[in-house]
Amino acid sequence: MDKNEILSLIPHRPPFLWIDRVVEVEPGKRCVALKYIDPDEQFFAGHFPGRSVLPGVFLIEAAAQTAAVLQAAGRAEGAAAGDHLLVAVNRFKFLKPVAPGSELTIEVRLTAASSPMACIDAVIRVSGEVVAKGELSLVVT
Protein backbone atom coordinates (compact mmCIF):
# COMPACT_ATOMS: atom_id res chain seq x y z
CA MET A 1 0.00 0.00 0.00
CA ASP A 2 1.51 3.34 -1.01
CA LYS A 3 0.86 6.77 0.51
CA ASN A 4 -2.16 7.45 -1.71
CA GLU A 5 -3.84 4.23 -0.55
CA ILE A 6 -3.00 5.07 3.06
CA LEU A 7 -4.44 8.57 2.61
CA SER A 8 -7.67 7.01 1.31
CA LEU A 9 -8.07 5.08 4.58
CA ILE A 10 -7.06 7.50 7.36
CA PRO A 11 -7.51 11.26 7.81
CA HIS A 12 -3.88 12.08 8.72
CA ARG A 13 -1.99 14.30 6.30
CA PRO A 14 1.60 15.53 6.04
CA PRO A 15 3.35 16.73 8.04
CA PHE A 16 1.55 14.50 10.55
CA LEU A 17 1.37 11.33 8.48
CA TRP A 18 3.66 8.92 10.36
CA ILE A 19 3.63 5.94 8.00
CA ASP A 20 5.11 5.86 4.50
CA ARG A 21 4.07 2.41 3.25
CA VAL A 22 2.07 -0.58 4.36
CA VAL A 23 3.90 -3.78 3.46
CA GLU A 24 1.50 -6.33 4.97
CA VAL A 25 -2.12 -6.22 6.00
CA GLU A 26 -4.31 -9.07 7.19
CA PRO A 27 -7.67 -7.36 7.79
CA GLY A 28 -8.93 -8.00 11.29
CA LYS A 29 -5.57 -9.46 12.38
CA ARG A 30 -2.36 -7.52 11.76
CA CYS A 31 -0.67 -4.78 9.77
CA VAL A 32 2.98 -3.88 9.12
CA ALA A 33 3.99 -0.38 8.03
CA LEU A 34 7.27 1.45 7.40
CA LYS A 35 8.35 4.99 8.24
CA TYR A 36 11.65 6.64 7.29
CA ILE A 37 12.82 9.11 9.94
CA ASP A 38 14.00 12.12 7.97
CA PRO A 39 17.07 13.74 9.57
CA ASP A 40 15.84 17.15 8.34
CA GLU A 41 12.75 17.17 10.59
CA GLN A 42 12.71 20.49 12.48
CA PHE A 43 12.09 18.99 15.91
CA PHE A 44 15.52 17.28 15.87
CA ALA A 45 17.15 20.71 16.37
CA GLY A 46 15.79 20.79 19.91
CA HIS A 47 15.43 17.07 20.74
CA PHE A 48 18.32 16.96 21.58
CA PRO A 49 21.05 19.34 20.33
CA GLY A 50 24.15 17.30 19.49
CA ARG A 51 22.37 13.95 20.02
CA SER A 52 19.12 13.83 18.08
CA VAL A 53 16.52 11.33 19.28
CA LEU A 54 13.04 10.75 17.86
CA PRO A 55 10.45 11.74 20.49
CA GLY A 56 8.63 8.67 21.82
CA VAL A 57 5.24 10.22 21.20
CA PHE A 58 5.91 9.90 17.45
CA LEU A 59 6.49 6.16 17.87
CA ILE A 60 3.09 5.89 19.54
CA GLU A 61 1.51 7.96 16.77
CA ALA A 62 3.06 5.76 14.07
CA ALA A 63 1.63 2.69 15.81
CA ALA A 64 -1.79 4.34 16.18
CA GLN A 65 -1.88 5.28 12.49
CA THR A 66 -0.87 1.74 11.51
CA ALA A 67 -3.68 0.44 13.75
CA ALA A 68 -6.12 2.82 12.05
CA VAL A 69 -5.08 1.41 8.65
CA LEU A 70 -5.63 -2.12 10.00
CA GLN A 71 -9.12 -1.21 11.22
CA ALA A 72 -10.05 0.68 8.04
CA ALA A 73 -8.77 -2.12 5.80
CA GLY A 74 -11.05 -4.55 7.66
CA ARG A 75 -14.15 -2.39 7.27
CA ALA A 76 -16.91 -4.15 5.40
CA GLU A 77 -17.37 -2.91 1.85
CA GLY A 78 -19.97 -0.19 1.78
CA ALA A 79 -19.71 0.40 5.54
CA ALA A 80 -19.52 4.02 6.63
CA ALA A 81 -15.99 5.28 7.22
CA GLY A 82 -15.14 6.82 10.56
CA ASP A 83 -12.15 8.37 12.21
CA HIS A 84 -10.04 6.06 14.37
CA LEU A 85 -9.14 7.97 17.52
CA LEU A 86 -6.49 6.93 20.00
CA VAL A 87 -8.15 6.72 23.43
CA ALA A 88 -5.60 4.84 25.56
CA VAL A 89 -1.90 4.03 25.65
CA ASN A 90 -1.05 1.18 28.01
CA ARG A 91 2.27 -0.32 29.08
CA PHE A 92 4.16 1.40 26.27
CA LYS A 93 7.91 1.00 26.70
CA PHE A 94 10.71 2.76 24.86
CA LEU A 95 13.59 0.30 24.80
CA LYS A 96 16.16 1.98 22.54
CA PRO A 97 16.53 5.51 21.16
CA VAL A 98 15.65 6.06 17.50
CA ALA A 99 18.13 8.18 15.54
CA PRO A 100 17.49 10.32 12.46
CA GLY A 101 17.90 8.32 9.25
CA SER A 102 16.40 5.16 10.74
CA GLU A 103 13.52 3.26 9.20
CA LEU A 104 10.79 2.08 11.54
CA THR A 105 8.99 -1.20 11.01
CA ILE A 106 5.69 -0.88 12.84
CA GLU A 107 3.71 -4.07 13.46
CA VAL A 108 0.28 -4.01 15.06
CA ARG A 109 -1.99 -6.91 15.98
CA LEU A 110 -5.65 -6.74 16.90
CA THR A 111 -6.07 -8.38 20.32
CA ALA A 112 -9.72 -7.54 21.04
CA ALA A 113 -12.54 -5.69 19.33
CA SER A 114 -16.00 -4.71 20.40
CA SER A 115 -17.51 -2.05 18.19
CA PRO A 116 -16.55 0.78 18.28
CA MET A 117 -13.44 -0.09 20.37
CA ALA A 118 -10.32 -2.02 19.33
CA CYS A 119 -7.33 -3.09 21.43
CA ILE A 120 -3.99 -3.36 19.68
CA ASP A 121 -0.55 -4.75 20.52
CA ALA A 122 2.22 -2.76 18.83
CA VAL A 123 5.90 -3.55 18.28
CA ILE A 124 8.24 -1.08 16.60
CA ARG A 125 11.61 -2.18 15.26
CA VAL A 126 14.65 -0.57 13.68
CA SER A 127 16.94 -2.95 11.78
CA GLY A 128 15.15 -5.89 13.37
CA GLU A 129 15.68 -4.68 16.96
CA VAL A 130 12.66 -3.81 19.09
CA VAL A 131 12.82 -0.12 20.02
CA ALA A 132 9.33 0.26 21.50
CA LYS A 133 6.27 -1.82 22.30
CA GLY A 134 2.97 -1.48 24.06
CA GLU A 135 -0.79 -1.55 23.86
CA LEU A 136 -3.16 0.96 22.29
CA SER A 137 -6.91 1.34 22.29
CA LEU A 138 -8.75 3.03 19.44
CA VAL A 139 -12.35 3.96 18.98
CA VAL A 140 -14.16 4.62 15.70
CA THR A 141 -16.23 7.81 15.73
PDB file of C-alpha atoms in Angstrom:
ATOM      1  CA  MET A   1       0.000   0.000   0.000  1.00  0.00           C
ATOM      2  CA  ASP A   2       1.511   3.338  -1.012  1.00  0.00           C
ATOM      3  CA  LYS A   3       0.858   6.772   0.511  1.00  0.00           C
ATOM      4  CA  ASN A   4      -2.156   7.446  -1.709  1.00  0.00           C
ATOM      5  CA  GLU A   5      -3.835   4.234  -0.547  1.00  0.00           C
ATOM      6  CA  ILE A   6      -3.004   5.070   3.062  1.00  0.00           C
ATOM      7  CA  LEU A   7      -4.442   8.570   2.608  1.00  0.00           C
ATOM      8  CA  SER A   8      -7.668   7.011   1.312  1.00  0.00           C
ATOM      9  CA  LEU A   9      -8.074   5.077   4.583  1.00  0.00           C
ATOM     10  CA  ILE A  10      -7.059   7.496   7.361  1.00  0.00           C
ATOM     11  CA  PRO A  11      -7.513  11.262   7.815  1.00  0.00           C
ATOM     12  CA  HIS A  12      -3.885  12.078   8.716  1.00  0.00           C
ATOM     13  CA  ARG A  13      -1.987  14.296   6.300  1.00  0.00           C
ATOM     14  CA  PRO A  14       1.601  15.530   6.038  1.00  0.00           C
ATOM     15  CA  PRO A  15       3.354  16.726   8.036  1.00  0.00           C
ATOM     16  CA  PHE A  16       1.550  14.502  10.550  1.00  0.00           C
ATOM     17  CA  LEU A  17       1.369  11.328   8.482  1.00  0.00           C
ATOM     18  CA  TRP A  18       3.657   8.924  10.358  1.00  0.00           C
ATOM     19  CA  ILE A  19       3.633   5.939   8.004  1.00  0.00           C
ATOM     20  CA  ASP A  20       5.107   5.863   4.498  1.00  0.00           C
ATOM     21  CA  ARG A  21       4.070   2.410   3.252  1.00  0.00           C
ATOM     22  CA  VAL A  22       2.066  -0.579   4.361  1.00  0.00           C
ATOM     23  CA  VAL A  23       3.898  -3.778   3.463  1.00  0.00           C
ATOM     24  CA  GLU A  24       1.499  -6.331   4.972  1.00  0.00           C
ATOM     25  CA  VAL A  25      -2.120  -6.221   5.998  1.00  0.00           C
ATOM     26  CA  GLU A  26      -4.307  -9.068   7.194  1.00  0.00           C
ATOM     27  CA  PRO A  27      -7.672  -7.358   7.785  1.00  0.00           C
ATOM     28  CA  GLY A  28      -8.926  -8.001  11.290  1.00  0.00           C
ATOM     29  CA  LYS A  29      -5.573  -9.463  12.376  1.00  0.00           C
ATOM     30  CA  ARG A  30      -2.363  -7.523  11.764  1.00  0.00           C
ATOM     31  CA  CYS A  31      -0.672  -4.783   9.769  1.00  0.00           C
ATOM     32  CA  VAL A  32       2.975  -3.881   9.124  1.00  0.00           C
ATOM     33  CA  ALA A  33       3.994  -0.383   8.031  1.00  0.00           C
ATOM     34  CA  LEU A  34       7.275   1.446   7.395  1.00  0.00           C
ATOM     35  CA  LYS A  35       8.347   4.986   8.244  1.00  0.00           C
ATOM     36  CA  TYR A  36      11.652   6.638   7.295  1.00  0.00           C
ATOM     37  CA  ILE A  37      12.818   9.106   9.939  1.00  0.00           C
ATOM     38  CA  ASP A  38      14.000  12.121   7.966  1.00  0.00           C
ATOM     39  CA  PRO A  39      17.073  13.742   9.570  1.00  0.00           C
ATOM     40  CA  ASP A  40      15.843  17.148   8.336  1.00  0.00           C
ATOM     41  CA  GLU A  41      12.748  17.169  10.588  1.00  0.00           C
ATOM     42  CA  GLN A  42      12.714  20.486  12.477  1.00  0.00           C
ATOM     43  CA  PHE A  43      12.093  18.985  15.910  1.00  0.00           C
ATOM     44  CA  PHE A  44      15.520  17.285  15.874  1.00  0.00           C
ATOM     45  CA  ALA A  45      17.154  20.708  16.370  1.00  0.00           C
ATOM     46  CA  GLY A  46      15.787  20.787  19.908  1.00  0.00           C
ATOM     47  CA  HIS A  47      15.431  17.070  20.738  1.00  0.00           C
ATOM     48  CA  PHE A  48      18.319  16.963  21.576  1.00  0.00           C
ATOM     49  CA  PRO A  49      21.050  19.339  20.325  1.00  0.00           C
ATOM     50  CA  GLY A  50      24.147  17.303  19.492  1.00  0.00           C
ATOM     51  CA  ARG A  51      22.367  13.952  20.024  1.00  0.00           C
ATOM     52  CA  SER A  52      19.119  13.831  18.075  1.00  0.00           C
ATOM     53  CA  VAL A  53      16.519  11.334  19.276  1.00  0.00           C
ATOM     54  CA  LEU A  54      13.041  10.749  17.856  1.00  0.00           C
ATOM     55  CA  PRO A  55      10.450  11.736  20.491  1.00  0.00           C
ATOM     56  CA  GLY A  56       8.632   8.673  21.824  1.00  0.00           C
ATOM     57  CA  VAL A  57       5.240  10.221  21.195  1.00  0.00           C
ATOM     58  CA  PHE A  58       5.908   9.898  17.448  1.00  0.00           C
ATOM     59  CA  LEU A  59       6.490   6.162  17.870  1.00  0.00           C
ATOM     60  CA  ILE A  60       3.091   5.891  19.544  1.00  0.00           C
ATOM     61  CA  GLU A  61       1.511   7.961  16.770  1.00  0.00           C
ATOM     62  CA  ALA A  62       3.061   5.755  14.065  1.00  0.00           C
ATOM     63  CA  ALA A  63       1.631   2.688  15.814  1.00  0.00           C
ATOM     64  CA  ALA A  64      -1.791   4.337  16.177  1.00  0.00           C
ATOM     65  CA  GLN A  65      -1.884   5.276  12.485  1.00  0.00           C
ATOM     66  CA  THR A  66      -0.875   1.740  11.515  1.00  0.00           C
ATOM     67  CA  ALA A  67      -3.676   0.436  13.747  1.00  0.00           C
ATOM     68  CA  ALA A  68      -6.116   2.818  12.047  1.00  0.00           C
ATOM     69  CA  VAL A  69      -5.084   1.405   8.651  1.00  0.00           C
ATOM     70  CA  LEU A  70      -5.635  -2.117   9.997  1.00  0.00           C
ATOM     71  CA  GLN A  71      -9.116  -1.210  11.216  1.00  0.00           C
ATOM     72  CA  ALA A  72     -10.046   0.683   8.038  1.00  0.00           C
ATOM     73  CA  ALA A  73      -8.770  -2.124   5.803  1.00  0.00           C
ATOM     74  CA  GLY A  74     -11.047  -4.552   7.662  1.00  0.00           C
ATOM     75  CA  ARG A  75     -14.151  -2.387   7.266  1.00  0.00           C
ATOM     76  CA  ALA A  76     -16.912  -4.147   5.402  1.00  0.00           C
ATOM     77  CA  GLU A  77     -17.368  -2.914   1.847  1.00  0.00           C
ATOM     78  CA  GLY A  78     -19.968  -0.187   1.785  1.00  0.00           C
ATOM     79  CA  ALA A  79     -19.714   0.405   5.544  1.00  0.00           C
ATOM     80  CA  ALA A  80     -19.516   4.016   6.628  1.00  0.00           C
ATOM     81  CA  ALA A  81     -15.986   5.279   7.220  1.00  0.00           C
ATOM     82  CA  GLY A  82     -15.144   6.815  10.559  1.00  0.00           C
ATOM     83  CA  ASP A  83     -12.149   8.368  12.211  1.00  0.00           C
ATOM     84  CA  HIS A  84     -10.036   6.065  14.374  1.00  0.00           C
ATOM     85  CA  LEU A  85      -9.139   7.970  17.517  1.00  0.00           C
ATOM     86  CA  LEU A  86      -6.490   6.932  20.003  1.00  0.00           C
ATOM     87  CA  VAL A  87      -8.152   6.716  23.427  1.00  0.00           C
ATOM     88  CA  ALA A  88      -5.598   4.838  25.558  1.00  0.00           C
ATOM     89  CA  VAL A  89      -1.898   4.028  25.646  1.00  0.00           C
ATOM     90  CA  ASN A  90      -1.053   1.184  28.006  1.00  0.00           C
ATOM     91  CA  ARG A  91       2.265  -0.324  29.082  1.00  0.00           C
ATOM     92  CA  PHE A  92       4.160   1.396  26.269  1.00  0.00           C
ATOM     93  CA  LYS A  93       7.909   0.997  26.698  1.00  0.00           C
ATOM     94  CA  PHE A  94      10.711   2.760  24.860  1.00  0.00           C
ATOM     95  CA  LEU A  95      13.594   0.299  24.799  1.00  0.00           C
ATOM     96  CA  LYS A  96      16.159   1.984  22.543  1.00  0.00           C
ATOM     97  CA  PRO A  97      16.531   5.507  21.163  1.00  0.00           C
ATOM     98  CA  VAL A  98      15.646   6.063  17.504  1.00  0.00           C
ATOM     99  CA  ALA A  99      18.129   8.182  15.543  1.00  0.00           C
ATOM    100  CA  PRO A 100      17.485  10.316  12.465  1.00  0.00           C
ATOM    101  CA  GLY A 101      17.896   8.323   9.246  1.00  0.00           C
ATOM    102  CA  SER A 102      16.404   5.155  10.742  1.00  0.00           C
ATOM    103  CA  GLU A 103      13.520   3.260   9.199  1.00  0.00           C
ATOM    104  CA  LEU A 104      10.793   2.081  11.539  1.00  0.00           C
ATOM    105  CA  THR A 105       8.989  -1.204  11.009  1.00  0.00           C
ATOM    106  CA  ILE A 106       5.689  -0.879  12.835  1.00  0.00           C
ATOM    107  CA  GLU A 107       3.709  -4.070  13.461  1.00  0.00           C
ATOM    108  CA  VAL A 108       0.283  -4.009  15.062  1.00  0.00           C
ATOM    109  CA  ARG A 109      -1.986  -6.908  15.977  1.00  0.00           C
ATOM    110  CA  LEU A 110      -5.645  -6.743  16.899  1.00  0.00           C
ATOM    111  CA  THR A 111      -6.075  -8.384  20.317  1.00  0.00           C
ATOM    112  CA  ALA A 112      -9.717  -7.536  21.036  1.00  0.00           C
ATOM    113  CA  ALA A 113     -12.536  -5.690  19.330  1.00  0.00           C
ATOM    114  CA  SER A 114     -16.004  -4.709  20.395  1.00  0.00           C
ATOM    115  CA  SER A 115     -17.511  -2.047  18.187  1.00  0.00           C
ATOM    116  CA  PRO A 116     -16.552   0.779  18.282  1.00  0.00           C
ATOM    117  CA  MET A 117     -13.438  -0.092  20.372  1.00  0.00           C
ATOM    118  CA  ALA A 118     -10.319  -2.020  19.331  1.00  0.00           C
ATOM    119  CA  CYS A 119      -7.331  -3.093  21.432  1.00  0.00           C
ATOM    120  CA  ILE A 120      -3.987  -3.359  19.682  1.00  0.00           C
ATOM    121  CA  ASP A 121      -0.546  -4.746  20.521  1.00  0.00           C
ATOM    122  CA  ALA A 122       2.222  -2.757  18.832  1.00  0.00           C
ATOM    123  CA  VAL A 123       5.902  -3.552  18.277  1.00  0.00           C
ATOM    124  CA  ILE A 124       8.240  -1.076  16.595  1.00  0.00           C
ATOM    125  CA  ARG A 125      11.614  -2.184  15.256  1.00  0.00           C
ATOM    126  CA  VAL A 126      14.649  -0.566  13.683  1.00  0.00           C
ATOM    127  CA  SER A 127      16.938  -2.946  11.778  1.00  0.00           C
ATOM    128  CA  GLY A 128      15.146  -5.893  13.374  1.00  0.00           C
ATOM    129  CA  GLU A 129      15.680  -4.679  16.957  1.00  0.00           C
ATOM    130  CA  VAL A 130      12.659  -3.811  19.092  1.00  0.00           C
ATOM    131  CA  VAL A 131      12.824  -0.118  20.021  1.00  0.00           C
ATOM    132  CA  ALA A 132       9.327   0.257  21.505  1.00  0.00           C
ATOM    133  CA  LYS A 133       6.270  -1.816  22.296  1.00  0.00           C
ATOM    134  CA  GLY A 134       2.971  -1.479  24.059  1.00  0.00           C
ATOM    135  CA  GLU A 135      -0.792  -1.552  23.860  1.00  0.00           C
ATOM    136  CA  LEU A 136      -3.161   0.956  22.287  1.00  0.00           C
ATOM    137  CA  SER A 137      -6.915   1.344  22.294  1.00  0.00           C
ATOM    138  CA  LEU A 138      -8.745   3.030  19.435  1.00  0.00           C
ATOM    139  CA  VAL A 139     -12.355   3.963  18.976  1.00  0.00           C
ATOM    140  CA  VAL A 140     -14.160   4.617  15.701  1.00  0.00           C
ATOM    141  CA  THR A 141     -16.233   7.809  15.732  1.00  0.00           C
TER     142      THR A 141
END
